[in-house]
mmCIF file of N, CA and C in Angstrom:
data_model
loop_
_atom_site.group_PDB
_atom_site.id
_atom_site.type_symbol
_atom_site.label_atom_id
_atom_site.label_comp_id
_atom_site.label_asym_id
_atom_site.label_seq_id
_atom_site.Cartn_x
_atom_site.Cartn_y
_atom_site.Cartn_z
ATOM 1 N N UNK A 1 -160.256 20.702 88.307
ATOM 2 C CA UNK A 1 -159.737 19.379 88.022
ATOM 3 C C UNK A 1 -159.376 18.673 89.317
ATOM 4 N N UNK A 2 -159.479 17.380 89.308
ATOM 5 C CA UNK A 2 -159.185 16.583 90.480
ATOM 6 C C UNK A 2 -157.773 16.019 90.367
ATOM 7 N N UNK A 3 -156.818 16.734 90.938
ATOM 8 C CA UNK A 3 -155.421 16.316 90.856
ATOM 9 C C UNK A 3 -155.120 15.249 91.896
ATOM 10 N N UNK A 4 -154.176 14.383 91.563
ATOM 11 C CA UNK A 4 -153.683 13.374 92.495
ATOM 12 C C UNK A 4 -152.594 14.042 93.349
ATOM 13 N N UNK A 5 -152.764 14.097 94.671
ATOM 14 C CA UNK A 5 -151.752 14.735 95.521
ATOM 15 C C UNK A 5 -150.581 13.803 95.831
ATOM 16 N N UNK A 6 -149.488 14.410 96.227
ATOM 17 C CA UNK A 6 -148.301 13.656 96.632
ATOM 18 C C UNK A 6 -147.809 14.230 97.953
ATOM 19 N N UNK A 7 -147.520 13.359 98.897
ATOM 20 C CA UNK A 7 -147.093 13.727 100.239
ATOM 21 C C UNK A 7 -145.605 13.370 100.369
ATOM 22 N N UNK A 8 -144.744 14.382 100.493
ATOM 23 C CA UNK A 8 -143.293 14.167 100.504
ATOM 24 C C UNK A 8 -142.687 14.606 101.840
ATOM 25 N N UNK A 9 -142.233 13.652 102.685
ATOM 26 C CA UNK A 9 -141.582 14.025 103.946
ATOM 27 C C UNK A 9 -140.266 14.757 103.683
ATOM 28 N N UNK A 10 -139.980 15.722 104.529
ATOM 29 C CA UNK A 10 -138.761 16.529 104.398
ATOM 30 C C UNK A 10 -137.949 16.381 105.674
ATOM 31 N N UNK A 11 -136.667 16.147 105.504
ATOM 32 C CA UNK A 11 -135.764 16.118 106.649
ATOM 33 C C UNK A 11 -134.999 17.433 106.713
ATOM 34 N N UNK A 12 -135.073 18.093 107.850
ATOM 35 C CA UNK A 12 -134.335 19.347 108.028
ATOM 36 C C UNK A 12 -132.965 19.014 108.588
ATOM 37 N N UNK A 13 -131.949 19.496 107.895
ATOM 38 C CA UNK A 13 -130.555 19.237 108.272
ATOM 39 C C UNK A 13 -129.952 20.450 108.976
ATOM 40 N N UNK A 14 -128.932 20.254 109.816
ATOM 41 C CA UNK A 14 -128.286 21.396 110.472
ATOM 42 C C UNK A 14 -127.801 22.458 109.473
ATOM 43 N N UNK A 15 -127.338 22.037 108.297
ATOM 44 C CA UNK A 15 -126.867 22.998 107.295
ATOM 45 C C UNK A 15 -127.999 23.831 106.682
ATOM 46 N N UNK A 16 -129.255 23.421 106.899
ATOM 47 C CA UNK A 16 -130.400 24.173 106.387
ATOM 48 C C UNK A 16 -130.693 25.414 107.238
ATOM 49 N N UNK A 17 -130.133 25.458 108.437
ATOM 50 C CA UNK A 17 -130.421 26.529 109.394
ATOM 51 C C UNK A 17 -129.478 27.703 109.153
ATOM 52 N N UNK A 18 -130.062 28.897 109.120
ATOM 53 C CA UNK A 18 -129.255 30.093 108.860
ATOM 54 C C UNK A 18 -128.867 30.796 110.166
ATOM 55 N N UNK A 19 -128.260 31.965 110.032
ATOM 56 C CA UNK A 19 -127.761 32.714 111.183
ATOM 57 C C UNK A 19 -128.879 33.207 112.106
ATOM 58 N N UNK A 20 -130.125 33.145 111.647
ATOM 59 C CA UNK A 20 -131.251 33.583 112.477
ATOM 60 C C UNK A 20 -131.901 32.412 113.219
ATOM 61 N N UNK A 21 -131.381 31.185 113.011
ATOM 62 C CA UNK A 21 -131.863 30.035 113.750
ATOM 63 C C UNK A 21 -133.024 29.293 113.119
ATOM 64 N N UNK A 22 -133.383 29.655 111.880
ATOM 65 C CA UNK A 22 -134.456 28.931 111.195
ATOM 66 C C UNK A 22 -133.988 28.511 109.802
ATOM 67 N N UNK A 23 -134.805 27.732 109.119
ATOM 68 C CA UNK A 23 -134.450 27.242 107.787
ATOM 69 C C UNK A 23 -134.285 28.438 106.851
ATOM 70 N N UNK A 24 -133.179 28.459 106.139
ATOM 71 C CA UNK A 24 -132.895 29.533 105.188
ATOM 72 C C UNK A 24 -133.881 29.481 104.030
ATOM 73 N N UNK A 25 -134.276 30.641 103.540
ATOM 74 C CA UNK A 25 -135.245 30.718 102.447
ATOM 75 C C UNK A 25 -134.826 29.906 101.227
ATOM 76 N N UNK A 26 -133.555 29.860 100.917
ATOM 77 C CA UNK A 26 -133.094 29.146 99.722
ATOM 78 C C UNK A 26 -133.338 27.641 99.817
ATOM 79 N N UNK A 27 -133.433 27.117 101.018
ATOM 80 C CA UNK A 27 -133.640 25.687 101.219
ATOM 81 C C UNK A 27 -135.023 25.258 100.720
ATOM 82 N N UNK A 28 -135.987 26.154 100.800
ATOM 83 C CA UNK A 28 -137.336 25.835 100.335
ATOM 84 C C UNK A 28 -137.332 25.466 98.850
ATOM 85 N N UNK A 29 -136.497 26.130 98.065
ATOM 86 C CA UNK A 29 -136.385 25.796 96.641
ATOM 87 C C UNK A 29 -135.880 24.375 96.451
ATOM 88 N N UNK A 30 -134.899 23.984 97.250
ATOM 89 C CA UNK A 30 -134.387 22.609 97.201
ATOM 90 C C UNK A 30 -135.509 21.630 97.526
ATOM 91 N N UNK A 31 -136.306 21.937 98.534
ATOM 92 C CA UNK A 31 -137.405 21.069 98.931
ATOM 93 C C UNK A 31 -138.433 20.933 97.821
ATOM 94 N N UNK A 32 -138.780 22.050 97.197
ATOM 95 C CA UNK A 32 -139.783 22.023 96.130
ATOM 96 C C UNK A 32 -139.267 21.217 94.947
ATOM 97 N N UNK A 33 -138.037 21.449 94.557
ATOM 98 C CA UNK A 33 -137.442 20.706 93.440
ATOM 99 C C UNK A 33 -137.518 19.208 93.714
ATOM 100 N N UNK A 34 -137.095 18.805 94.888
ATOM 101 C CA UNK A 34 -137.101 17.384 95.247
ATOM 102 C C UNK A 34 -138.522 16.827 95.274
ATOM 103 N N UNK A 35 -139.450 17.567 95.857
ATOM 104 C CA UNK A 35 -140.827 17.088 95.989
ATOM 105 C C UNK A 35 -141.515 16.935 94.637
ATOM 106 N N UNK A 36 -141.343 17.904 93.741
ATOM 107 C CA UNK A 36 -141.990 17.821 92.430
ATOM 108 C C UNK A 36 -141.401 16.671 91.618
ATOM 109 N N UNK A 37 -140.100 16.497 91.657
ATOM 110 C CA UNK A 37 -139.467 15.399 90.910
ATOM 111 C C UNK A 37 -139.912 14.051 91.476
ATOM 112 N N UNK A 38 -139.983 13.926 92.801
ATOM 113 C CA UNK A 38 -140.443 12.656 93.401
ATOM 114 C C UNK A 38 -141.912 12.393 93.056
ATOM 115 N N UNK A 39 -142.702 13.443 93.001
ATOM 116 C CA UNK A 39 -144.113 13.331 92.591
ATOM 117 C C UNK A 39 -144.185 12.746 91.188
ATOM 118 N N UNK A 40 -143.421 13.304 90.267
ATOM 119 C CA UNK A 40 -143.344 12.796 88.893
ATOM 120 C C UNK A 40 -142.933 11.327 88.901
ATOM 121 N N UNK A 41 -141.868 10.996 89.623
ATOM 122 C CA UNK A 41 -141.365 9.622 89.649
ATOM 123 C C UNK A 41 -142.371 8.645 90.277
ATOM 124 N N UNK A 42 -143.201 9.133 91.199
ATOM 125 C CA UNK A 42 -144.156 8.246 91.864
ATOM 126 C C UNK A 42 -145.364 7.914 90.997
ATOM 127 N N UNK A 43 -145.745 8.794 90.077
ATOM 128 C CA UNK A 43 -146.948 8.571 89.283
ATOM 129 C C UNK A 43 -146.691 8.217 87.819
ATOM 130 N N UNK A 44 -145.602 8.674 87.266
ATOM 131 C CA UNK A 44 -145.313 8.384 85.856
ATOM 132 C C UNK A 44 -144.770 6.970 85.709
ATOM 133 N N UNK A 45 -145.063 6.325 84.581
ATOM 134 C CA UNK A 45 -144.490 4.992 84.365
ATOM 135 C C UNK A 45 -142.963 5.087 84.207
ATOM 136 N N UNK A 46 -142.240 4.033 84.578
ATOM 137 C CA UNK A 46 -140.771 4.064 84.540
ATOM 138 C C UNK A 46 -140.203 4.501 83.185
ATOM 139 N N UNK A 47 -140.839 4.070 82.082
ATOM 140 C CA UNK A 47 -140.306 4.457 80.768
ATOM 141 C C UNK A 47 -140.468 5.960 80.524
ATOM 142 N N UNK A 48 -141.512 6.568 81.051
ATOM 143 C CA UNK A 48 -141.692 8.017 80.917
ATOM 144 C C UNK A 48 -140.686 8.762 81.792
ATOM 145 N N UNK A 49 -140.417 8.247 82.979
ATOM 146 C CA UNK A 49 -139.421 8.853 83.860
ATOM 147 C C UNK A 49 -138.055 8.830 83.184
ATOM 148 N N UNK A 50 -137.703 7.727 82.551
ATOM 149 C CA UNK A 50 -136.412 7.615 81.864
ATOM 150 C C UNK A 50 -136.340 8.525 80.633
ATOM 151 N N UNK A 51 -137.473 8.789 80.016
ATOM 152 C CA UNK A 51 -137.516 9.540 78.766
ATOM 153 C C UNK A 51 -137.633 11.053 78.955
ATOM 154 N N UNK A 52 -137.966 11.498 80.165
ATOM 155 C CA UNK A 52 -138.223 12.919 80.400
ATOM 156 C C UNK A 52 -137.449 13.461 81.595
ATOM 157 N N UNK A 53 -137.125 14.739 81.504
ATOM 158 C CA UNK A 53 -136.521 15.496 82.599
ATOM 159 C C UNK A 53 -137.392 16.718 82.844
ATOM 160 N N UNK A 54 -137.298 17.294 84.017
ATOM 161 C CA UNK A 54 -138.041 18.509 84.330
ATOM 162 C C UNK A 54 -137.086 19.621 84.722
ATOM 163 N N UNK A 55 -137.354 20.813 84.212
ATOM 164 C CA UNK A 55 -136.604 22.002 84.624
ATOM 165 C C UNK A 55 -137.606 23.046 85.099
ATOM 166 N N UNK A 56 -137.235 23.745 86.143
ATOM 167 C CA UNK A 56 -138.102 24.787 86.689
ATOM 168 C C UNK A 56 -138.002 26.039 85.824
ATOM 169 N N UNK A 57 -139.149 26.633 85.550
ATOM 170 C CA UNK A 57 -139.200 27.898 84.821
ATOM 171 C C UNK A 57 -139.396 29.072 85.774
ATOM 172 N N UNK A 58 -140.190 28.853 86.821
ATOM 173 C CA UNK A 58 -140.409 29.917 87.802
ATOM 174 C C UNK A 58 -140.956 29.325 89.096
ATOM 175 N N UNK A 59 -140.694 30.049 90.179
ATOM 176 C CA UNK A 59 -141.239 29.702 91.495
ATOM 177 C C UNK A 59 -141.738 30.989 92.141
ATOM 178 N N UNK A 60 -142.888 30.909 92.760
ATOM 179 C CA UNK A 60 -143.386 32.007 93.590
ATOM 180 C C UNK A 60 -143.618 31.416 94.973
ATOM 181 N N UNK A 61 -142.855 31.915 95.938
ATOM 182 C CA UNK A 61 -142.929 31.371 97.293
ATOM 183 C C UNK A 61 -143.526 32.413 98.228
ATOM 184 N N UNK A 62 -144.530 31.987 98.981
ATOM 185 C CA UNK A 62 -145.089 32.811 100.046
ATOM 186 C C UNK A 62 -144.711 32.142 101.353
ATOM 187 N N UNK A 63 -143.826 32.791 102.092
ATOM 188 C CA UNK A 63 -143.393 32.266 103.382
ATOM 189 C C UNK A 63 -144.411 32.686 104.442
ATOM 190 N N UNK A 64 -144.951 31.717 105.161
ATOM 191 C CA UNK A 64 -145.985 31.997 106.177
ATOM 192 C C UNK A 64 -145.419 31.962 107.601
ATOM 193 N N UNK A 65 -144.572 30.983 107.866
ATOM 194 C CA UNK A 65 -144.008 30.787 109.197
ATOM 195 C C UNK A 65 -142.590 30.238 109.032
ATOM 196 N N UNK A 66 -141.709 30.482 110.001
ATOM 197 C CA UNK A 66 -140.372 29.887 109.916
ATOM 198 C C UNK A 66 -140.407 28.395 110.276
ATOM 199 N N UNK A 67 -139.441 27.672 109.745
ATOM 200 C CA UNK A 67 -139.252 26.260 110.097
ATOM 201 C C UNK A 67 -137.937 26.137 110.857
ATOM 202 N N UNK A 68 -137.899 25.187 111.776
ATOM 203 C CA UNK A 68 -136.735 25.014 112.649
ATOM 204 C C UNK A 68 -136.210 23.579 112.575
ATOM 205 N N UNK A 69 -135.013 23.380 113.080
ATOM 206 C CA UNK A 69 -134.304 22.109 112.951
ATOM 207 C C UNK A 69 -135.123 20.897 113.388
ATOM 208 N N UNK A 70 -135.820 20.967 114.486
ATOM 209 C CA UNK A 70 -136.535 19.798 115.007
ATOM 210 C C UNK A 70 -137.962 19.655 114.482
ATOM 211 N N UNK A 71 -138.367 20.518 113.548
ATOM 212 C CA UNK A 71 -139.728 20.445 113.009
ATOM 213 C C UNK A 71 -139.910 19.222 112.125
ATOM 214 N N UNK A 72 -141.102 18.659 112.157
ATOM 215 C CA UNK A 72 -141.504 17.607 111.228
ATOM 216 C C UNK A 72 -142.260 18.294 110.105
ATOM 217 N N UNK A 73 -141.671 18.282 108.918
ATOM 218 C CA UNK A 73 -142.189 19.055 107.796
ATOM 219 C C UNK A 73 -142.432 18.127 106.614
ATOM 220 N N UNK A 74 -143.510 18.407 105.872
ATOM 221 C CA UNK A 74 -143.814 17.665 104.648
ATOM 222 C C UNK A 74 -144.145 18.656 103.542
ATOM 223 N N UNK A 75 -143.953 18.204 102.314
ATOM 224 C CA UNK A 75 -144.357 18.975 101.138
ATOM 225 C C UNK A 75 -145.502 18.221 100.486
ATOM 226 N N UNK A 76 -146.638 18.875 100.380
ATOM 227 C CA UNK A 76 -147.786 18.300 99.682
ATOM 228 C C UNK A 76 -147.851 18.950 98.304
ATOM 229 N N UNK A 77 -147.715 18.126 97.257
ATOM 230 C CA UNK A 77 -147.633 18.626 95.883
ATOM 231 C C UNK A 77 -148.861 18.180 95.103
ATOM 232 N N UNK A 78 -149.393 19.090 94.290
ATOM 233 C CA UNK A 78 -150.427 18.710 93.331
ATOM 234 C C UNK A 78 -150.126 19.393 91.998
ATOM 235 N N UNK A 79 -150.486 18.715 90.935
ATOM 236 C CA UNK A 79 -150.399 19.306 89.601
ATOM 237 C C UNK A 79 -151.642 20.160 89.411
ATOM 238 N N UNK A 80 -151.454 21.368 88.943
ATOM 239 C CA UNK A 80 -152.576 22.272 88.686
ATOM 240 C C UNK A 80 -153.027 22.170 87.233
ATOM 241 N N UNK A 81 -152.048 22.133 86.314
ATOM 242 C CA UNK A 81 -152.391 21.985 84.900
ATOM 243 C C UNK A 81 -151.157 21.552 84.126
ATOM 244 N N UNK A 82 -151.418 20.896 83.018
ATOM 245 C CA UNK A 82 -150.365 20.497 82.089
ATOM 246 C C UNK A 82 -150.838 20.907 80.701
ATOM 247 N N UNK A 83 -150.012 21.681 80.029
ATOM 248 C CA UNK A 83 -150.312 22.101 78.661
ATOM 249 C C UNK A 83 -149.051 21.908 77.826
ATOM 250 N N UNK A 84 -149.109 20.976 76.896
ATOM 251 C CA UNK A 84 -147.942 20.706 76.067
ATOM 252 C C UNK A 84 -146.791 20.209 76.910
ATOM 253 N N UNK A 85 -145.676 20.930 76.863
ATOM 254 C CA UNK A 85 -144.486 20.558 77.631
ATOM 255 C C UNK A 85 -144.432 21.266 78.985
ATOM 256 N N UNK A 86 -145.393 22.124 79.273
ATOM 257 C CA UNK A 86 -145.378 22.900 80.517
ATOM 258 C C UNK A 86 -146.360 22.350 81.537
ATOM 259 N N UNK A 87 -145.963 22.485 82.793
ATOM 260 C CA UNK A 87 -146.820 22.044 83.884
ATOM 261 C C UNK A 87 -146.719 23.034 85.030
ATOM 262 N N UNK A 88 -147.841 23.212 85.718
ATOM 263 C CA UNK A 88 -147.886 24.067 86.901
ATOM 264 C C UNK A 88 -148.193 23.193 88.111
ATOM 265 N N UNK A 89 -147.452 23.420 89.185
ATOM 266 C CA UNK A 89 -147.609 22.662 90.422
ATOM 267 C C UNK A 89 -147.783 23.620 91.591
ATOM 268 N N UNK A 90 -148.526 23.180 92.593
ATOM 269 C CA UNK A 90 -148.595 23.884 93.872
ATOM 270 C C UNK A 90 -148.012 22.953 94.914
ATOM 271 N N UNK A 91 -147.110 23.495 95.717
ATOM 272 C CA UNK A 91 -146.493 22.740 96.804
ATOM 273 C C UNK A 91 -146.757 23.485 98.095
ATOM 274 N N UNK A 92 -147.389 22.801 99.023
ATOM 275 C CA UNK A 92 -147.638 23.367 100.353
ATOM 276 C C UNK A 92 -146.652 22.726 101.317
ATOM 277 N N UNK A 93 -145.800 23.545 101.921
ATOM 278 C CA UNK A 93 -144.864 23.054 102.927
ATOM 279 C C UNK A 93 -145.606 23.161 104.266
ATOM 280 N N UNK A 94 -145.768 22.013 104.913
ATOM 281 C CA UNK A 94 -146.618 21.915 106.095
ATOM 282 C C UNK A 94 -145.840 21.437 107.318
ATOM 283 N N UNK A 95 -146.230 21.988 108.473
ATOM 284 C CA UNK A 95 -145.786 21.481 109.776
ATOM 285 C C UNK A 95 -147.075 21.117 110.486
ATOM 286 N N UNK A 96 -147.404 19.829 110.468
ATOM 287 C CA UNK A 96 -148.705 19.407 110.970
ATOM 288 C C UNK A 96 -149.788 19.989 110.078
ATOM 289 N N UNK A 97 -150.742 20.689 110.657
ATOM 290 C CA UNK A 97 -151.820 21.321 109.895
ATOM 291 C C UNK A 97 -151.476 22.754 109.492
ATOM 292 N N UNK A 98 -150.313 23.225 109.902
ATOM 293 C CA UNK A 98 -149.907 24.615 109.678
ATOM 294 C C UNK A 98 -149.131 24.770 108.367
ATOM 295 N N UNK A 99 -149.573 25.680 107.542
ATOM 296 C CA UNK A 99 -148.855 25.983 106.300
ATOM 297 C C UNK A 99 -147.692 26.900 106.653
ATOM 298 N N UNK A 100 -146.466 26.464 106.334
ATOM 299 C CA UNK A 100 -145.318 27.339 106.582
ATOM 300 C C UNK A 100 -144.836 28.015 105.304
ATOM 301 N N UNK A 101 -145.179 27.428 104.146
ATOM 302 C CA UNK A 101 -144.871 28.087 102.868
ATOM 303 C C UNK A 101 -145.783 27.515 101.790
ATOM 304 N N UNK A 102 -146.148 28.373 100.858
ATOM 305 C CA UNK A 102 -146.955 27.977 99.712
ATOM 306 C C UNK A 102 -146.161 28.339 98.462
ATOM 307 N N UNK A 103 -145.970 27.355 97.584
ATOM 308 C CA UNK A 103 -145.135 27.572 96.404
ATOM 309 C C UNK A 103 -145.920 27.216 95.150
ATOM 310 N N UNK A 104 -145.967 28.146 94.244
ATOM 311 C CA UNK A 104 -146.536 27.896 92.916
ATOM 312 C C UNK A 104 -145.363 27.902 91.953
ATOM 313 N N UNK A 105 -145.249 26.837 91.174
ATOM 314 C CA UNK A 105 -144.098 26.748 90.271
ATOM 315 C C UNK A 105 -144.532 26.257 88.899
ATOM 316 N N UNK A 106 -143.794 26.716 87.913
ATOM 317 C CA UNK A 106 -144.004 26.319 86.523
ATOM 318 C C UNK A 106 -142.760 25.587 86.052
ATOM 319 N N UNK A 107 -142.986 24.488 85.353
ATOM 320 C CA UNK A 107 -141.907 23.613 84.934
ATOM 321 C C UNK A 107 -142.046 23.297 83.452
ATOM 322 N N UNK A 108 -140.937 22.916 82.836
ATOM 323 C CA UNK A 108 -140.939 22.467 81.448
ATOM 324 C C UNK A 108 -140.400 21.042 81.403
ATOM 325 N N UNK A 109 -141.111 20.199 80.691
ATOM 326 C CA UNK A 109 -140.701 18.813 80.493
ATOM 327 C C UNK A 109 -139.762 18.770 79.291
ATOM 328 N N UNK A 110 -138.630 18.104 79.455
ATOM 329 C CA UNK A 110 -137.644 17.977 78.383
ATOM 330 C C UNK A 110 -137.455 16.523 78.002
ATOM 331 N N UNK A 111 -137.147 16.296 76.745
ATOM 332 C CA UNK A 111 -136.707 14.987 76.289
ATOM 333 C C UNK A 111 -135.333 14.752 76.909
ATOM 334 N N UNK A 112 -135.117 13.602 77.523
ATOM 335 C CA UNK A 112 -133.857 13.356 78.239
ATOM 336 C C UNK A 112 -132.648 13.247 77.322
ATOM 337 N N UNK A 113 -132.853 12.968 76.042
ATOM 338 C CA UNK A 113 -131.733 12.858 75.111
ATOM 339 C C UNK A 113 -131.449 14.201 74.436
ATOM 340 N N UNK A 114 -132.452 14.777 73.811
ATOM 341 C CA UNK A 114 -132.244 16.018 73.050
ATOM 342 C C UNK A 114 -132.217 17.261 73.933
ATOM 343 N N UNK A 115 -132.776 17.162 75.135
ATOM 344 C CA UNK A 115 -132.914 18.291 76.067
ATOM 345 C C UNK A 115 -133.823 19.383 75.511
ATOM 346 N N UNK A 116 -134.710 19.021 74.600
ATOM 347 C CA UNK A 116 -135.677 19.952 74.018
ATOM 348 C C UNK A 116 -137.042 19.715 74.679
ATOM 349 N N UNK A 117 -137.888 20.749 74.694
ATOM 350 C CA UNK A 117 -139.218 20.568 75.290
ATOM 351 C C UNK A 117 -139.945 19.368 74.693
ATOM 352 N N UNK A 118 -140.620 18.631 75.571
ATOM 353 C CA UNK A 118 -141.324 17.409 75.160
ATOM 354 C C UNK A 118 -142.744 17.430 75.707
ATOM 355 N N UNK A 119 -143.694 17.308 74.809
ATOM 356 C CA UNK A 119 -145.108 17.240 75.198
ATOM 357 C C UNK A 119 -145.360 15.891 75.863
ATOM 358 N N UNK A 120 -146.118 15.908 76.948
ATOM 359 C CA UNK A 120 -146.460 14.662 77.630
ATOM 360 C C UNK A 120 -147.682 14.022 76.976
ATOM 361 N N UNK A 121 -147.654 12.721 76.868
ATOM 362 C CA UNK A 121 -148.785 11.979 76.312
ATOM 363 C C UNK A 121 -149.992 12.131 77.241
ATOM 364 N N UNK A 122 -151.163 12.132 76.650
ATOM 365 C CA UNK A 122 -152.411 12.308 77.399
ATOM 366 C C UNK A 122 -152.552 11.288 78.523
ATOM 367 N N UNK A 123 -152.162 10.034 78.263
ATOM 368 C CA UNK A 123 -152.313 9.006 79.301
ATOM 369 C C UNK A 123 -151.378 9.243 80.489
ATOM 370 N N UNK A 124 -150.261 9.904 80.258
ATOM 371 C CA UNK A 124 -149.362 10.247 81.372
ATOM 372 C C UNK A 124 -149.942 11.420 82.154
ATOM 373 N N UNK A 125 -150.434 12.428 81.459
ATOM 374 C CA UNK A 125 -151.071 13.572 82.122
ATOM 375 C C UNK A 125 -152.232 13.095 82.977
ATOM 376 N N UNK A 126 -152.976 12.129 82.501
ATOM 377 C CA UNK A 126 -154.145 11.614 83.240
ATOM 378 C C UNK A 126 -153.752 10.969 84.567
ATOM 379 N N UNK A 127 -152.518 10.548 84.718
ATOM 380 C CA UNK A 127 -152.068 9.985 86.000
ATOM 381 C C UNK A 127 -151.998 11.069 87.070
ATOM 382 N N UNK A 128 -151.767 12.323 86.659
ATOM 383 C CA UNK A 128 -151.677 13.450 87.573
ATOM 384 C C UNK A 128 -152.991 14.213 87.681
ATOM 385 N N UNK A 129 -153.667 14.337 86.540
ATOM 386 C CA UNK A 129 -154.934 15.070 86.446
ATOM 387 C C UNK A 129 -155.974 14.158 85.798
ATOM 388 N N UNK A 130 -156.592 13.272 86.573
ATOM 389 C CA UNK A 130 -157.504 12.270 85.996
ATOM 390 C C UNK A 130 -158.648 12.853 85.168
ATOM 391 N N UNK A 131 -159.083 14.047 85.486
ATOM 392 C CA UNK A 131 -160.195 14.620 84.724
ATOM 393 C C UNK A 131 -159.725 15.455 83.542
ATOM 394 N N UNK A 132 -158.425 15.417 83.255
ATOM 395 C CA UNK A 132 -157.895 16.198 82.121
ATOM 396 C C UNK A 132 -158.258 15.552 80.803
#
């Protein structure tokens, strides 16, 4: 499938740095959460954004290289698949052309009022996966 990618700049803060002098592993989860939600907000229509919330079901992170305070880092996110209320995303944390972490995550879309799983309409899914 031909997914629409999203490029999310990341700012590394002094509090992100651990006792070993690089970005703490837990910070990557914060980055992925922010990047996937911004991806949703950038492509979904405003009424769909207001009507839906996303919760993470799982993350698998492969750390390739450490990140440091002065690094310029971005998260490149793509939707891999959407089935019903579930969606799979891949997020590549990049420093220039170098992959510093690869994250595969599964998410569940919720109705913002009932907080119950909500299937996404086909036309909304098509904004992320045009060939779906």
